[in-house]
mmCIF file of C-alpha atoms in Angstrom:
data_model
loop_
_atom_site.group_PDB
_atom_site.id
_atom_site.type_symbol
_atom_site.label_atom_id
_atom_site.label_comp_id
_atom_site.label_asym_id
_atom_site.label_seq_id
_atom_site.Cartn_x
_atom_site.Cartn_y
_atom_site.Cartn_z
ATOM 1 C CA UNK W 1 -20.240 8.138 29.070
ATOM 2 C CA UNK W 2 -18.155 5.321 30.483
ATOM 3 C CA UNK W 3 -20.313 2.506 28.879
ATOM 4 C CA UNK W 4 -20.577 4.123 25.704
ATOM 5 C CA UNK W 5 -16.691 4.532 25.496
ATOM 6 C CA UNK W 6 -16.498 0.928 26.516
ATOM 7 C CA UNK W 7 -18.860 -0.316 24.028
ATOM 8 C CA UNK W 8 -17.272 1.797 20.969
ATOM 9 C CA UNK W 9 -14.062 0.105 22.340
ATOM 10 C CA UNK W 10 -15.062 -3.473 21.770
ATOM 11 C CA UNK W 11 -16.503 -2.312 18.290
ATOM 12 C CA UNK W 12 -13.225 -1.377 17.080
ATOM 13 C CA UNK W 13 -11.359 -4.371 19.161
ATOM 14 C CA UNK W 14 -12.130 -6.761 16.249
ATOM 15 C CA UNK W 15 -11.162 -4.390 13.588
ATOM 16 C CA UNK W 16 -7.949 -3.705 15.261
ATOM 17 C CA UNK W 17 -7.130 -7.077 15.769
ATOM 18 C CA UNK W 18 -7.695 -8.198 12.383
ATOM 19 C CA UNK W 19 -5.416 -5.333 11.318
ATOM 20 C CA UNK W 20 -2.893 -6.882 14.096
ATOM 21 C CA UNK W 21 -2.920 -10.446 12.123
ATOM 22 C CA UNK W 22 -2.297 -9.173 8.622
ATOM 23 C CA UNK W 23 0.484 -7.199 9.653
ATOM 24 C CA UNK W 24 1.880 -9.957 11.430
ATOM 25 C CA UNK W 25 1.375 -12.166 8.609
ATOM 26 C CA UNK W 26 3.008 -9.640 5.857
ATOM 27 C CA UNK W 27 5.919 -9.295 8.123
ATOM 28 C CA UNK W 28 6.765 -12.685 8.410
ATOM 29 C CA UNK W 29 6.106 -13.304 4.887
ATOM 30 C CA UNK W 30 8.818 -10.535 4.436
ATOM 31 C CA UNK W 31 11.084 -11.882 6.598
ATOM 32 C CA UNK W 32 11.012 -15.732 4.741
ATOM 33 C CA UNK W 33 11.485 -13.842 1.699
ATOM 34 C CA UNK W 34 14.754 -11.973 3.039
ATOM 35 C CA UNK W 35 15.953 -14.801 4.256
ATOM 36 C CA UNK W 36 15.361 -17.045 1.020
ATOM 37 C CA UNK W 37 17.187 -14.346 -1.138
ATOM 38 C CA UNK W 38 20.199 -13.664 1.381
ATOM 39 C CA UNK W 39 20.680 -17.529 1.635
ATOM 40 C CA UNK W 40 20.874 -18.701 -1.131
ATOM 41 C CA UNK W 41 17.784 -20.236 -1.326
ATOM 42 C CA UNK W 42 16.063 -18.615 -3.783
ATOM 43 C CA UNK W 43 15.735 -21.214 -6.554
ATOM 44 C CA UNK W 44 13.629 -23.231 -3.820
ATOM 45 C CA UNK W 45 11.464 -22.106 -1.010
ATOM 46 C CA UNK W 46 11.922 -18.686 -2.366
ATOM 47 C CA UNK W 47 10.559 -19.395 -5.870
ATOM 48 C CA UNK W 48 7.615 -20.803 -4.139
ATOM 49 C CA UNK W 49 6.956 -17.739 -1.910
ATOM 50 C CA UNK W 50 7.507 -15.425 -5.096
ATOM 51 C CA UNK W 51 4.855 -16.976 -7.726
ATOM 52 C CA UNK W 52 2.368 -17.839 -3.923
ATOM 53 C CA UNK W 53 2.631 -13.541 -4.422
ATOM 54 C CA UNK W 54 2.346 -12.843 -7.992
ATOM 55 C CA UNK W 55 -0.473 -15.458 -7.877
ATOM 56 C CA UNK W 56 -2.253 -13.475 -4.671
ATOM 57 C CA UNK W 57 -2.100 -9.642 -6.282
ATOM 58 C CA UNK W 58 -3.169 -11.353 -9.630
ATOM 59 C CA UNK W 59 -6.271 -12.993 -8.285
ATOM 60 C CA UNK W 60 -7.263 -9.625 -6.287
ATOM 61 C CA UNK W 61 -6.365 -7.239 -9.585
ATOM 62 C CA UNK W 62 -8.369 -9.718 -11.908
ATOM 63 C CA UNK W 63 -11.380 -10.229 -9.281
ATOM 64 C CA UNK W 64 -11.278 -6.151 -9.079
ATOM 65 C CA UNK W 65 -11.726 -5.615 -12.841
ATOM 66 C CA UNK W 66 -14.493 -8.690 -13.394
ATOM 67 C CA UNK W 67 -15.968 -6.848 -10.937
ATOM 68 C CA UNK W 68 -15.929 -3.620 -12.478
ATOM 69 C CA UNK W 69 -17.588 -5.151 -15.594
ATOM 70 C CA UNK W 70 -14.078 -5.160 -17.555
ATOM 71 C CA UNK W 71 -13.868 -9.296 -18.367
ATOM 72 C CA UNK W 72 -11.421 -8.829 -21.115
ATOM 73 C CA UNK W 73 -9.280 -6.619 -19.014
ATOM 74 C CA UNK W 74 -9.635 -10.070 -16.024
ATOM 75 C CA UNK W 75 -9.048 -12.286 -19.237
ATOM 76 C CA UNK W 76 -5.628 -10.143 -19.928
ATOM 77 C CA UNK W 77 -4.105 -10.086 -16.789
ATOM 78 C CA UNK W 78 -4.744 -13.520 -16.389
ATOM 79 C CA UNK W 79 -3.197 -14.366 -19.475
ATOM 80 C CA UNK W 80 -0.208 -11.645 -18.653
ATOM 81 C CA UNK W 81 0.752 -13.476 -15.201
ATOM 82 C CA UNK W 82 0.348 -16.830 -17.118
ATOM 83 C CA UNK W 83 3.361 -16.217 -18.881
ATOM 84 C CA UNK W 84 5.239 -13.546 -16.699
ATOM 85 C CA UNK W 85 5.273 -16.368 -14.309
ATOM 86 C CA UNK W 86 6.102 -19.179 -16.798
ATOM 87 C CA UNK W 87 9.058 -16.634 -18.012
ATOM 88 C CA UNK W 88 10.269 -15.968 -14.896
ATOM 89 C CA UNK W 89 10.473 -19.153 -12.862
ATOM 90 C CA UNK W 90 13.318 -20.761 -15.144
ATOM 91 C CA UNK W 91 15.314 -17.372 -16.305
ATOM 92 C CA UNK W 92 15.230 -14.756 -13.311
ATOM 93 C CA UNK W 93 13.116 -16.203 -10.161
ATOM 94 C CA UNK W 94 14.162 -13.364 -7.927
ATOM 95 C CA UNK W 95 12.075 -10.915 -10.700
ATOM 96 C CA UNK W 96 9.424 -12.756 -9.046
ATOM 97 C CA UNK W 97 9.865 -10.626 -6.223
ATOM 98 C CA UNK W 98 11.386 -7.867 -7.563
ATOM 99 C CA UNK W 99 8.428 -6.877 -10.320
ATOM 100 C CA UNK W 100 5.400 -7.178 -8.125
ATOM 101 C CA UNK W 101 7.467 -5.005 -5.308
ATOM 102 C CA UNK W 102 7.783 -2.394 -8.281
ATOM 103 C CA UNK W 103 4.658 -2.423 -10.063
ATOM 104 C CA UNK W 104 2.742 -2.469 -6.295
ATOM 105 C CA UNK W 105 4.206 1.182 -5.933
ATOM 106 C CA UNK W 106 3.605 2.006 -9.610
ATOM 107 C CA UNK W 107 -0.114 1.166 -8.834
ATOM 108 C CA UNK W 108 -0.323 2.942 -5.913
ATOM 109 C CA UNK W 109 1.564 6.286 -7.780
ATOM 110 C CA UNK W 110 -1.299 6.124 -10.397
ATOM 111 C CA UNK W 111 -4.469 5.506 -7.998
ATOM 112 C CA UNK W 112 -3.351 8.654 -5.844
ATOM 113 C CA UNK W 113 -1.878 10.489 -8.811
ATOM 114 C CA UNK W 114 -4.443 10.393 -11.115
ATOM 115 C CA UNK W 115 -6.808 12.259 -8.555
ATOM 116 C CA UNK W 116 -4.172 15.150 -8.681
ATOM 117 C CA UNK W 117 -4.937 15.910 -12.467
ATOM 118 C CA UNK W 118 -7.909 18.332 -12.981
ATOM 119 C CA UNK W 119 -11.107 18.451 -12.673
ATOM 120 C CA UNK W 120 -10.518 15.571 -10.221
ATOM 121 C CA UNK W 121 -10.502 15.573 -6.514
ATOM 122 C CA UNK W 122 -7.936 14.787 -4.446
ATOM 123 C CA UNK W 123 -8.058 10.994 -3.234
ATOM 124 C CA UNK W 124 -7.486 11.904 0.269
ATOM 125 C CA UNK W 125 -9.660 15.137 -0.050
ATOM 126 C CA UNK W 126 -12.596 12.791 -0.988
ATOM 127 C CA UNK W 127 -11.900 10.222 1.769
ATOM 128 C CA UNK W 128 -11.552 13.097 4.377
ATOM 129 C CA UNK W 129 -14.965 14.431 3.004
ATOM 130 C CA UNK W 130 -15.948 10.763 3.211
ATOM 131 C CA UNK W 131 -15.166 10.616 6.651
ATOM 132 C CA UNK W 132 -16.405 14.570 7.939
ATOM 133 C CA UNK W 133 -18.631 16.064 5.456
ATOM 134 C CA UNK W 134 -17.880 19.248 4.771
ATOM 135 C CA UNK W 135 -14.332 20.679 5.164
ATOM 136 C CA UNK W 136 -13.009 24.014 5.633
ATOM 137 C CA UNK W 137 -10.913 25.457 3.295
ATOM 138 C CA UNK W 138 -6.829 24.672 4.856
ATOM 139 C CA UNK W 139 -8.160 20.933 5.450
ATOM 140 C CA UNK W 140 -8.841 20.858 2.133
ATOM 141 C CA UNK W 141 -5.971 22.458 0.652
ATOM 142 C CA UNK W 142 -3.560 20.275 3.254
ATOM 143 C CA UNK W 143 -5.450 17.206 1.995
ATOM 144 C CA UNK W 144 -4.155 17.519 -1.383
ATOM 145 C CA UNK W 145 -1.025 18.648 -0.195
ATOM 146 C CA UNK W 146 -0.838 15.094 1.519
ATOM 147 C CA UNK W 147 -2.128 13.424 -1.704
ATOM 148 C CA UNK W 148 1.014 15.229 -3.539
ATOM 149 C CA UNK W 149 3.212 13.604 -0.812
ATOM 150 C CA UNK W 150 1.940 10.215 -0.779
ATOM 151 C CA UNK W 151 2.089 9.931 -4.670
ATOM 152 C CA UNK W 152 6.115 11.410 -4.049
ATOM 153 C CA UNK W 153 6.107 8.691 -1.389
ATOM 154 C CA UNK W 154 5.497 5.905 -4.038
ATOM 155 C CA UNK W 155 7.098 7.079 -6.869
ATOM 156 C CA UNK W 156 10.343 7.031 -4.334
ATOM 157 C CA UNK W 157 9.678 3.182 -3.270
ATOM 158 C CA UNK W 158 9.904 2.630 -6.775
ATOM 159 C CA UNK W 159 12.423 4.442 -8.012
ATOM 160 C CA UNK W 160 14.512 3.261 -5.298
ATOM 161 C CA UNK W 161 13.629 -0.579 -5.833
ATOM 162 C CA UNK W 162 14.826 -0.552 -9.417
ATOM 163 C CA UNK W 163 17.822 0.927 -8.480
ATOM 164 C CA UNK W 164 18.925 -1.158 -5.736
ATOM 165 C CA UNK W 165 17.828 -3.926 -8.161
ATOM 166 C CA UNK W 166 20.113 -2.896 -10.884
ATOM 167 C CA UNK W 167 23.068 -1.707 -9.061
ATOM 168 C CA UNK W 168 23.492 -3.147 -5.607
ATOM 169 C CA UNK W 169 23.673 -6.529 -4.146
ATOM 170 C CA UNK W 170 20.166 -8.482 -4.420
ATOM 171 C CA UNK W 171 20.907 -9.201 -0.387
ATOM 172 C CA UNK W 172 20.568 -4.439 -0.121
ATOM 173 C CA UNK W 173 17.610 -4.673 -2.514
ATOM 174 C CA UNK W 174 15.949 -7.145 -0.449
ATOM 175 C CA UNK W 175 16.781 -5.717 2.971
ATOM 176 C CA UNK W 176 14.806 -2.421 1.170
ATOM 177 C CA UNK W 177 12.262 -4.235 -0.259
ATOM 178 C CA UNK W 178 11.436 -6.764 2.334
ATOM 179 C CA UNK W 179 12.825 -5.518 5.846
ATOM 180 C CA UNK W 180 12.449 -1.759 5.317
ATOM 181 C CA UNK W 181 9.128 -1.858 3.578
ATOM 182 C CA UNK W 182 6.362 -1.539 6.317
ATOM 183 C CA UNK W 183 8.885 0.126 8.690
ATOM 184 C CA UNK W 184 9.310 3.050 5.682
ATOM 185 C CA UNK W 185 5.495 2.648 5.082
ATOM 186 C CA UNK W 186 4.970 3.417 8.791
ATOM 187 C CA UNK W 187 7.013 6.496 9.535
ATOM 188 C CA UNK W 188 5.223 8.266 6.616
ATOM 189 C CA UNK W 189 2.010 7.422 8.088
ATOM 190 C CA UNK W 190 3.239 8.712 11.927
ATOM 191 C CA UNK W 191 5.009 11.250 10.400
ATOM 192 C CA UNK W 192 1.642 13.145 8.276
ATOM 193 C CA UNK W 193 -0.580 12.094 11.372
ATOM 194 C CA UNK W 194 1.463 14.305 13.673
ATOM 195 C CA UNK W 195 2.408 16.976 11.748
ATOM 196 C CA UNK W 196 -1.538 17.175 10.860
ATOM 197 C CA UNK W 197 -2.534 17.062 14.967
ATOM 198 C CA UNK W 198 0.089 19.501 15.648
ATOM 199 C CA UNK W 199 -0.701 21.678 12.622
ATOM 200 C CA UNK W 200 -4.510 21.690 13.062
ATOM 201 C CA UNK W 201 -5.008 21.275 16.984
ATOM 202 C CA UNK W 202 -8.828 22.143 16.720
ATOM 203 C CA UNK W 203 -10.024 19.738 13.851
ATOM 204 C CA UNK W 204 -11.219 16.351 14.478
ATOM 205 C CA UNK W 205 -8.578 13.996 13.603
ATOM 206 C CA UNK W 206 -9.648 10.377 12.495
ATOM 207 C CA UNK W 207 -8.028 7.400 13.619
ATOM 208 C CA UNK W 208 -5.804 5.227 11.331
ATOM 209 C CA UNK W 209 -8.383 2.254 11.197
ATOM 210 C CA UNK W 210 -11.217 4.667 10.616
ATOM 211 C CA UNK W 211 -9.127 5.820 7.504
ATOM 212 C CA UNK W 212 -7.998 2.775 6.554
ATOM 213 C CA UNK W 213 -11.859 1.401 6.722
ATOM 214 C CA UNK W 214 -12.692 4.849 4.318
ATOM 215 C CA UNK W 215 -10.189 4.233 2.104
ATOM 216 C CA UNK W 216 -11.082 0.304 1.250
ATOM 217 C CA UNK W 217 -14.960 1.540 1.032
ATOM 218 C CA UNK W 218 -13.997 4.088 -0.964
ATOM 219 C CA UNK W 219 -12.322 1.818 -3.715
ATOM 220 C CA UNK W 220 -13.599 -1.370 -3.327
#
């Protein structure tokens, strides 16, 4: 029992340490960000950081639709961050940050939303039947339940980032944006997990990479 723990242990030890490194990495991308909008140094290093991002979620969101067989929709968005970038980098840099922030959650709101419309499933009813099989009927009514939440979830992050964007201080929208994001990100995750242990003692619970590694199958 002992060696087979142990083994399953160093399975997962690369996985988790992977994990480790990109959050590491977003976080102190986050926190050069911050600190290029709150000093003043946003029409150098921080116009740099900003189009290094639109550039990154371009390249995945054009490399997900070539893949999906949709080349004009690639040659589009392409196009679309051409000039969104070429717009942006003389007028309003810190939309650089601002817009991709926004439309991140928007994306997110309308991959788990979608699945709430009928006849569709749930997106995370189909990655917990991914992950167990077969699930009895409150699992699969709280899975949708959760689906409902996280789309809330997102809809708030964005909601919220516009506002802050058009009526406080960029330094407030950027402490939301950049400092707040993962921590906000975070407690929702903790927050479902435990609720879901406590409220279904008897069920077996997976663990966040296990999800995390459904979920990425699951779309990608």
């Amino acid at each position: 029992m002992s060696s087979s723990t142990g083994l399953n242990d160093r399975r997962l030890l690369p996985g988790v340490l992977k994990a480790l490194a990109a959050v590491l990495a977003i976080v102190a991308y986050q926190v050069l960000v911050h600190w290029a909008m709150t000093d003043g140094r946003i029409d150098g290093p921080g116009r740099v950081l900003a189009i290094a991002t639109v550039l990154a979620a371009a390249a995945w969101l054009v490399h997900m639709a070539a893949k999906a067989g949709r080349s004009w929709i690639a040659a589009v968005l392409a196009t679309g961050t051409a000039g969104l970038v070429w717009a942006l980098w003389a007028s309003s840099p810190e939309l650089l940050y601002v817009i991709p922030h926004v439309a991140a959650y928007v994306f997110l709101l309308g991959l788990f939303g979608r699945t709430l419309l009928p006849p569709r499933e749930a997106l995370i009813t189909s990655i917990a039947r991914h992950v167990h099989g077969e699930l009895p009927g409150p699992i699969e009514a709280y899975t949708r339940r959760v689906t409902w939440a996280w789309s809330l979830f997102f809809a708030g992050m964005a909601l919220t980032s516009v506002l802050l964007y058009a009526f406080a201080p960029l330094a407030a929208w950027s402490f939301f944006a950049n400092l707040m994001n993962l921590p906000l990100i975070a407690a929702m995750f903790l927050t479902e997990y435990l609720y879901r242990i406590v409220r279904f003692p008897d069920f077996s619970h997976a663990s966040f990479i296990t999800t995390v590694r459904s979920f990425w199958k699951f779309h990608a």
